mmCIF file of C-alpha atoms in Angstrom:
data_model
loop_
_atom_site.group_PDB
_atom_site.id
_atom_site.type_symbol
_atom_site.label_atom_id
_atom_site.label_comp_id
_atom_site.label_asym_id
_atom_site.label_seq_id
_atom_site.Cartn_x
_atom_site.Cartn_y
_atom_site.Cartn_z
ATOM 1 C CA GLU A 1 -8.525 -4.637 -8.831
ATOM 2 C CA LEU A 2 -6.387 -2.717 -11.323
ATOM 3 C CA HIS A 3 -7.496 0.379 -13.235
ATOM 4 C CA SER A 4 -4.947 -0.304 -15.975
ATOM 5 C CA SER A 5 -4.707 -2.655 -18.926
ATOM 6 C CA ALA A 6 -2.544 -5.780 -18.999
ATOM 7 C CA GLY A 7 1.072 -4.994 -19.739
ATOM 8 C CA GLY A 8 1.028 -1.494 -18.260
ATOM 9 C CA SER A 9 3.302 -0.266 -15.477
ATOM 10 C CA THR A 10 0.706 -0.713 -12.739
ATOM 11 C CA ASP A 11 -0.155 -4.187 -14.021
ATOM 12 C CA ALA A 12 3.507 -5.217 -14.017
ATOM 13 C CA MET A 13 3.976 -3.891 -10.479
ATOM 14 C CA ALA A 14 0.857 -5.650 -9.194
ATOM 15 C CA ARG A 15 1.861 -9.016 -10.624
ATOM 16 C CA LEU A 16 5.326 -8.650 -9.098
ATOM 17 C CA ILE A 17 4.250 -7.741 -5.574
ATOM 18 C CA ALA A 18 0.989 -9.733 -5.303
ATOM 19 C CA PRO A 19 2.515 -13.181 -4.612
ATOM 20 C CA ILE A 20 4.951 -11.703 -2.091
ATOM 21 C CA ALA A 21 2.221 -9.785 -0.253
ATOM 22 C CA ALA A 22 0.038 -12.901 -0.360
ATOM 23 C CA GLY A 23 2.719 -14.724 1.600
ATOM 24 C CA PHE A 24 2.669 -12.106 4.338
ATOM 25 C CA LEU A 25 -1.146 -12.039 4.368
ATOM 26 C CA GLY A 26 -1.608 -15.786 4.294
ATOM 27 C CA GLN A 27 -4.206 -15.215 1.555
ATOM 28 C CA LYS A 28 -4.031 -15.693 -2.200
ATOM 29 C CA ILE A 29 -4.176 -12.418 -4.142
ATOM 30 C CA VAL A 30 -5.850 -12.517 -7.556
ATOM 31 C CA VAL A 31 -4.844 -9.642 -9.862
ATOM 32 C CA GLU A 32 -7.769 -8.539 -12.023
ATOM 33 C CA ASN A 33 -7.519 -5.882 -14.731
ATOM 34 C CA MET A 34 -10.574 -3.649 -14.711
ATOM 35 C CA ASN A 35 -9.584 -0.958 -17.189
ATOM 36 C CA GLY A 36 -12.289 1.182 -18.710
ATOM 37 C CA GLY A 37 -13.471 4.757 -18.565
ATOM 38 C CA GLY A 38 -10.080 6.066 -17.547
ATOM 39 C CA GLY A 39 -10.262 4.194 -14.243
ATOM 40 C CA ALA A 40 -13.997 4.730 -13.707
ATOM 41 C CA LYS A 41 -14.872 1.039 -13.960
ATOM 42 C CA GLN A 42 -12.382 0.046 -11.272
ATOM 43 C CA MET A 43 -13.199 2.973 -8.993
ATOM 44 C CA ARG A 44 -16.925 2.321 -9.271
ATOM 45 C CA TYR A 45 -16.383 -1.319 -8.332
ATOM 46 C CA ILE A 46 -14.378 -0.367 -5.237
ATOM 47 C CA THR A 47 -16.722 2.408 -4.105
ATOM 48 C CA HIS A 48 -20.091 0.861 -4.996
ATOM 49 C CA THR A 49 -19.856 -2.906 -5.507
ATOM 50 C CA ALA A 50 -17.111 -4.436 -3.393
ATOM 51 C CA LYS A 51 -17.904 -5.412 0.183
ATOM 52 C CA PRO A 52 -15.894 -3.520 2.818
ATOM 53 C CA ASP A 53 -14.457 -6.725 4.249
ATOM 54 C CA GLY A 54 -10.821 -6.283 3.229
ATOM 55 C CA TYR A 55 -10.926 -8.983 0.549
ATOM 56 C CA THR A 56 -11.120 -6.479 -2.311
ATOM 57 C CA ILE A 57 -8.400 -3.862 -2.682
ATOM 58 C CA GLY A 58 -7.422 -1.677 -5.616
ATOM 59 C CA SER A 59 -4.448 0.010 -7.191
ATOM 60 C CA THR A 60 -4.314 3.786 -7.356
ATOM 61 C CA THR A 61 -2.071 6.401 -8.926
ATOM 62 C CA GLY A 62 -1.771 10.149 -9.251
ATOM 63 C CA SER A 63 -3.449 9.852 -12.639
ATOM 64 C CA LEU A 64 -6.671 8.695 -11.014
ATOM 65 C CA ILE A 65 -6.693 11.735 -8.729
ATOM 66 C CA GLY A 66 -6.369 13.786 -11.883
ATOM 67 C CA ARG A 67 -9.365 12.027 -13.413
ATOM 68 C CA MET A 68 -11.415 12.624 -10.262
ATOM 69 C CA ASN A 69 -10.853 16.326 -10.734
ATOM 70 C CA THR A 70 -11.652 16.465 -14.445
ATOM 71 C CA VAL A 71 -13.706 14.047 -16.563
ATOM 72 C CA LEU A 72 -14.891 12.054 -13.533
ATOM 73 C CA LYS A 73 -15.540 15.079 -11.324
ATOM 74 C CA GLY A 74 -18.664 14.547 -9.252
ATOM 75 C CA GLN A 75 -18.483 10.778 -9.687
ATOM 76 C CA PHE A 76 -15.517 9.987 -7.432
ATOM 77 C CA ALA A 77 -13.474 11.808 -4.810
ATOM 78 C CA VAL A 78 -10.487 11.046 -2.594
ATOM 79 C CA LYS A 79 -12.810 10.767 0.409
ATOM 80 C CA ASP A 80 -14.692 7.877 -1.270
ATOM 81 C CA PHE A 81 -11.763 5.494 -0.666
ATOM 82 C CA GLN A 82 -9.744 4.167 2.221
ATOM 83 C CA TRP A 83 -6.114 4.978 1.487
ATOM 84 C CA VAL A 84 -4.204 1.959 2.734
ATOM 85 C CA THR A 85 -0.567 1.975 1.624
ATOM 86 C CA GLY A 86 1.635 4.311 -0.374
ATOM 87 C CA LEU A 87 3.934 1.973 -2.291
ATOM 88 C CA LEU A 88 6.246 4.092 -4.428
ATOM 89 C CA LYS A 89 6.957 7.381 -6.140
ATOM 90 C CA ASP A 90 7.805 7.386 -9.831
ATOM 91 C CA PRO A 91 9.277 10.591 -11.304
ATOM 92 C CA PHE A 92 8.318 11.611 -14.827
ATOM 93 C CA VAL A 93 10.841 11.509 -17.651
ATOM 94 C CA PHE A 94 10.699 13.320 -20.977
ATOM 95 C CA ALA A 95 11.865 11.061 -23.819
ATOM 96 C CA VAL A 96 12.064 11.574 -27.577
ATOM 97 C CA PRO A 97 12.800 9.260 -30.515
ATOM 98 C CA ALA A 98 16.562 8.695 -30.714
ATOM 99 C CA ASP A 99 16.758 10.494 -34.056
ATOM 100 C CA SER A 100 14.779 13.531 -32.868
ATOM 101 C CA PRO A 101 16.311 16.852 -33.930
ATOM 102 C CA ALA A 102 15.949 17.955 -30.289
ATOM 103 C CA LYS A 103 19.341 17.381 -28.671
ATOM 104 C CA ASN A 104 18.113 18.717 -25.336
ATOM 105 C CA LEU A 105 14.924 19.964 -23.667
ATOM 106 C CA LYS A 106 15.444 23.588 -24.749
ATOM 107 C CA ASP A 107 15.650 22.414 -28.360
ATOM 108 C CA PHE A 108 12.330 20.627 -27.995
ATOM 109 C CA VAL A 109 10.638 23.665 -26.475
ATOM 110 C CA LYS A 110 11.899 25.805 -29.362
ATOM 111 C CA MET A 111 10.440 23.291 -31.832
ATOM 112 C CA VAL A 112 7.058 23.287 -30.077
ATOM 113 C CA THR A 113 6.770 27.045 -29.667
ATOM 114 C CA SER A 114 7.929 27.727 -33.223
ATOM 115 C CA HIS A 115 5.290 25.437 -34.724
ATOM 116 C CA PRO A 116 2.207 25.326 -32.427
ATOM 117 C CA GLY A 117 0.000 22.312 -33.100
ATOM 118 C CA LYS A 118 2.649 20.407 -35.073
ATOM 119 C CA TYR A 119 4.280 18.252 -32.404
ATOM 120 C CA LYS A 120 2.625 15.475 -30.420
ATOM 121 C CA ILE A 121 3.151 14.377 -26.809
ATOM 122 C CA ALA A 122 2.250 10.801 -25.827
ATOM 123 C CA GLY A 123 0.973 10.171 -22.323
ATOM 124 C CA PHE A 124 -2.052 9.134 -20.285
ATOM 125 C CA ALA A 125 -5.498 10.735 -20.396
ATOM 126 C CA VAL A 126 -6.117 14.478 -20.277
ATOM 127 C CA GLY A 127 -6.314 15.372 -16.591
ATOM 128 C CA GLY A 128 -4.006 12.496 -15.657
ATOM 129 C CA ALA A 129 -0.707 12.928 -13.846
ATOM 130 C CA GLN A 130 1.425 12.957 -17.012
ATOM 131 C CA TRP A 131 -0.780 15.639 -18.550
ATOM 132 C CA ILE A 132 -0.579 17.734 -15.388
ATOM 133 C CA ALA A 133 3.213 17.282 -15.311
ATOM 134 C CA TRP A 134 3.449 18.535 -18.908
ATOM 135 C CA ASN A 135 1.288 21.541 -18.023
ATOM 136 C CA ILE A 136 3.331 22.304 -14.916
ATOM 137 C CA PHE A 137 6.465 22.159 -17.054
ATOM 138 C CA ALA A 138 5.007 24.443 -19.730
ATOM 139 C CA ASP A 139 3.799 26.891 -17.097
ATOM 140 C CA GLY A 140 7.196 27.032 -15.384
ATOM 141 C CA ALA A 141 9.041 27.202 -18.701
ATOM 142 C CA GLY A 142 6.877 30.052 -19.947
ATOM 143 C CA PHE A 143 5.003 28.604 -22.918
ATOM 144 C CA LYS A 144 1.541 27.224 -23.618
ATOM 145 C CA ALA A 145 1.070 23.502 -22.982
ATOM 146 C CA THR A 146 -1.429 23.506 -25.834
ATOM 147 C CA ASP A 147 1.327 24.481 -28.279
ATOM 148 C CA ALA A 148 1.848 20.707 -28.490
ATOM 149 C CA VAL A 149 -0.906 18.162 -29.137
ATOM 150 C CA TRP A 150 -1.524 15.816 -26.200
ATOM 151 C CA VAL A 151 -2.190 12.251 -27.369
ATOM 152 C CA PRO A 152 -3.685 9.992 -24.640
ATOM 153 C CA TYR A 153 -2.917 6.268 -24.407
ATOM 154 C CA SER A 154 -4.431 3.557 -22.202
ATOM 155 C CA SER A 155 -1.158 3.139 -20.315
ATOM 156 C CA MET A 156 2.448 4.223 -20.488
ATOM 157 C CA GLY A 157 3.840 1.200 -22.338
ATOM 158 C CA PRO A 158 1.822 1.959 -25.494
ATOM 159 C CA ALA A 159 2.732 5.665 -25.160
ATOM 160 C CA ALA A 160 6.428 4.755 -25.212
ATOM 161 C CA VAL A 161 5.996 2.390 -28.178
ATOM 162 C CA ALA A 162 4.068 5.070 -30.084
ATOM 163 C CA THR A 163 6.962 7.467 -29.577
ATOM 164 C CA VAL A 164 9.463 4.860 -30.770
ATOM 165 C CA GLY A 165 7.292 4.524 -33.886
ATOM 166 C CA HIS A 166 7.258 8.314 -34.429
ATOM 167 C CA HIS A 167 3.500 8.537 -33.834
ATOM 168 C CA ALA A 168 4.478 11.081 -31.164
ATOM 169 C CA ASP A 169 7.433 13.439 -30.908
ATOM 170 C CA MET A 170 7.904 13.043 -27.153
ATOM 171 C CA THR A 171 6.472 11.001 -24.305
ATOM 172 C CA VAL A 172 5.987 12.098 -20.713
ATOM 173 C CA ASN A 173 6.560 8.719 -19.160
ATOM 174 C CA PHE A 174 8.390 6.633 -16.566
ATOM 175 C CA VAL A 175 11.875 5.174 -16.413
ATOM 176 C CA GLY A 176 10.460 1.663 -16.165
ATOM 177 C CA ARG A 177 8.412 1.977 -19.371
ATOM 178 C CA THR A 178 11.110 3.688 -21.440
ATOM 179 C CA LEU A 179 14.464 2.330 -20.277
ATOM 180 C CA GLN A 180 14.440 -0.733 -22.535
ATOM 181 C CA HIS A 181 13.734 1.494 -25.539
ATOM 182 C CA VAL A 182 16.558 3.845 -24.553
ATOM 183 C CA ARG A 183 18.981 0.943 -24.142
ATOM 184 C CA ALA A 184 17.909 -0.398 -27.528
ATOM 185 C CA GLY A 185 18.763 2.952 -29.063
ATOM 186 C CA ASN A 186 15.193 3.861 -30.001
ATOM 187 C CA LEU A 187 14.433 6.570 -27.425
ATOM 188 C CA ARG A 188 16.543 9.262 -25.795
ATOM 189 C CA TYR A 189 15.951 11.044 -22.480
ATOM 190 C CA LEU A 190 15.880 14.839 -22.324
ATOM 191 C CA ALA A 191 15.215 15.308 -18.595
ATOM 192 C CA ILE A 192 13.695 13.864 -15.422
ATOM 193 C CA MET A 193 11.076 15.876 -13.504
ATOM 194 C CA SER A 194 12.622 15.483 -10.083
ATOM 195 C CA ASP A 195 14.719 17.396 -7.560
ATOM 196 C CA GLU A 196 17.431 14.770 -7.865
ATOM 197 C CA ARG A 197 18.862 12.638 -10.647
ATOM 198 C CA SER A 198 17.803 8.999 -10.755
ATOM 199 C CA PRO A 199 20.418 6.344 -9.856
ATOM 200 C CA SER A 200 18.974 4.296 -12.729
ATOM 201 C CA ILE A 201 19.752 6.989 -15.304
ATOM 202 C CA PRO A 202 22.436 9.150 -13.634
ATOM 203 C CA ASP A 203 23.421 10.950 -16.854
ATOM 204 C CA VAL A 204 19.923 12.394 -17.371
ATOM 205 C CA PRO A 205 19.608 15.984 -16.080
ATOM 206 C CA THR A 206 16.861 17.102 -13.735
ATOM 207 C CA ILE A 207 14.325 19.570 -15.121
ATOM 208 C CA HIS A 208 16.233 22.389 -13.384
ATOM 209 C CA GLU A 209 19.589 21.243 -14.735
ATOM 210 C CA ALA A 210 18.014 21.090 -18.202
ATOM 211 C CA GLY A 211 17.590 24.857 -18.028
ATOM 212 C CA TYR A 212 14.228 25.374 -16.368
ATOM 213 C CA PRO A 213 14.800 26.358 -12.709
ATOM 214 C CA LYS A 214 11.302 27.848 -12.315
ATOM 215 C CA VAL A 215 9.494 24.557 -12.991
ATOM 216 C CA ASP A 216 7.884 22.940 -9.928
ATOM 217 C CA SER A 217 9.652 19.577 -9.787
ATOM 218 C CA THR A 218 7.791 18.271 -6.718
ATOM 219 C CA PHE A 219 4.773 16.919 -8.606
ATOM 220 C CA VAL A 220 5.337 13.179 -8.827
ATOM 221 C CA GLN A 221 3.448 10.106 -9.900
ATOM 222 C CA PHE A 222 2.785 7.580 -7.156
ATOM 223 C CA ARG A 223 1.266 4.146 -6.769
ATOM 224 C CA GLY A 224 -0.511 2.665 -3.833
ATOM 225 C CA ILE A 225 -3.302 0.534 -2.426
ATOM 226 C CA VAL A 226 -6.858 1.638 -1.679
ATOM 227 C CA ALA A 227 -9.865 -0.201 -0.265
ATOM 228 C CA PRO A 228 -13.616 0.376 0.035
ATOM 229 C CA LYS A 229 -14.665 2.696 2.847
ATOM 230 C CA GLY A 230 -15.671 0.873 6.001
ATOM 231 C CA VAL A 231 -13.116 -1.944 6.067
ATOM 232 C CA PRO A 232 -12.381 -2.683 9.754
ATOM 233 C CA ALA A 233 -9.230 -0.970 11.031
ATOM 234 C CA ASP A 234 -7.566 -4.231 12.056
ATOM 235 C CA ARG A 235 -7.898 -5.591 8.525
ATOM 236 C CA ILE A 236 -6.596 -2.358 7.005
ATOM 237 C CA ALA A 237 -3.617 -2.597 9.360
ATOM 238 C CA LYS A 238 -2.962 -6.183 8.312
ATOM 239 C CA ILE A 239 -3.122 -5.351 4.595
ATOM 240 C CA ASN A 240 -0.852 -2.343 5.068
ATOM 241 C CA ASP A 241 1.657 -4.378 7.082
ATOM 242 C CA ALA A 242 1.840 -7.020 4.341
ATOM 243 C CA PHE A 243 2.517 -4.478 1.596
ATOM 244 C CA ILE A 244 5.022 -2.473 3.641
ATOM 245 C CA LYS A 245 6.955 -5.703 4.283
ATOM 246 C CA THR A 246 6.668 -6.623 0.608
ATOM 247 C CA MET A 247 8.255 -3.357 -0.533
ATOM 248 C CA LYS A 248 11.233 -3.996 1.750
ATOM 249 C CA THR A 249 12.025 -7.481 0.417
ATOM 250 C CA GLU A 250 15.287 -7.862 -1.486
ATOM 251 C CA ARG A 251 13.553 -8.640 -4.768
ATOM 252 C CA ILE A 252 11.397 -5.509 -4.657
ATOM 253 C CA VAL A 253 14.230 -3.240 -3.491
ATOM 254 C CA LYS A 254 16.299 -4.369 -6.500
ATOM 255 C CA TRP A 255 13.303 -3.833 -8.798
ATOM 256 C CA LEU A 256 12.799 -0.294 -7.460
ATOM 257 C CA GLU A 257 16.459 0.528 -8.080
ATOM 258 C CA LYS A 258 16.365 -1.002 -11.556
ATOM 259 C CA THR A 259 13.290 0.937 -12.652
ATOM 260 C CA GLY A 260 14.136 4.301 -11.102
ATOM 261 C CA LYS A 261 11.385 4.283 -8.499
ATOM 262 C CA THR A 262 11.498 5.481 -4.883
ATOM 263 C CA PRO A 263 9.783 3.561 -2.052
ATOM 264 C CA MET A 264 7.168 5.562 -0.123
ATOM 265 C CA ASP A 265 6.598 3.428 2.959
ATOM 266 C CA TYR A 266 3.363 5.304 3.780
ATOM 267 C CA GLY A 267 0.802 3.695 6.071
ATOM 268 C CA PRO A 268 -2.935 4.598 6.144
ATOM 269 C CA GLU A 269 -2.651 7.892 8.024
ATOM 270 C CA LYS A 270 0.337 9.258 6.102
ATOM 271 C CA PHE A 271 -0.981 7.994 2.753
ATOM 272 C CA THR A 272 -4.376 9.586 3.359
ATOM 273 C CA LYS A 273 -2.786 12.962 4.095
ATOM 274 C CA PHE A 274 -0.550 12.590 1.032
ATOM 275 C CA ALA A 275 -3.554 11.779 -1.183
ATOM 276 C CA GLU A 276 -5.480 14.759 0.176
ATOM 277 C CA HIS A 277 -2.514 17.025 -0.528
ATOM 278 C CA MET A 278 -2.078 15.651 -4.058
ATOM 279 C CA ASN A 279 -5.803 16.163 -4.593
ATOM 280 C CA GLU A 280 -5.596 19.794 -3.474
ATOM 281 C CA VAL A 281 -2.641 20.484 -5.766
ATOM 282 C CA THR A 282 -4.283 18.686 -8.677
ATOM 283 C CA ALA A 283 -7.652 20.393 -8.210
ATOM 284 C CA HIS A 284 -6.004 23.791 -7.954
ATOM 285 C CA TYR A 285 -3.841 23.241 -10.996
ATOM 286 C CA VAL A 286 -6.594 21.803 -13.172
ATOM 287 C CA LYS A 287 -8.803 24.743 -12.191
ATOM 288 C CA GLY A 288 -5.971 27.119 -13.005
ATOM 289 C CA LEU A 289 -5.495 25.571 -16.418
ATOM 290 C CA GLY A 290 -9.195 25.861 -17.099
ATOM 291 C CA SER A 291 -9.220 29.570 -16.321
ATOM 292 C CA LYS A 292 -6.240 30.111 -18.633
ATOM 293 C CA LYS A 293 -8.075 28.401 -21.474
ATOM 294 C CA LYS A 294 -11.008 30.807 -21.103
ATOM 295 C CA LYS A 295 -8.845 33.881 -21.522
#
């Protein structure tokens, strides 16, 4: 069960890995898009409707942890799911229309801070991972995130297209959803929010190299597999084994390299601890942002 719409990054990943994982499982995997409510529809199905028999699994991302701590707070929590497999990490990139007057990230920050409320940032929902990344950047760079207008989209593909069409002045996005637009000459990268440059876009500076050494560059988007609580351990192990093997196949390794993603290779125990840590960081940061808004 996917939380995203058809055509989004998570959808594309699921349809790529599903038939390969199905081969390792010996079971057909049907990919079903269950977008709605910023992930609420999918999460509700996994936590309340699906039987804990291992035959229903779901996609998850850092954005959903963000939603659990904001608009869906009290409805869902990390502990409501079984965290099965961490599939990949996907660093955020900052991209602008190719003809943007901002030649680099410092130029863009000057534009935003000089004209608060004028410039728009395209990303996922408020409270999602992209929104948190933008706030972490603003905090580390020493300006208000709210100086720019955050425009939420259903997934990152539409956010990139909106930026190409000048409906937004920048997108906080992924390499995989922006690279074709960059190659076509319609978008231009300003920086990647990572400790290291991406082999896919080696000329793009890290956030620190772009002139902002105080920005926390460890916050990263991720994608993985969750299941309803109560699925027998042997079935969880079998599902995890199939997806770990899938991510190591030649086709997927090449896809990861092509799209600028990093394999996680996290099994249930490690992925659970990772999710709990991401939840703590997200909850703390969202709370921190809220207190700043009240001042």
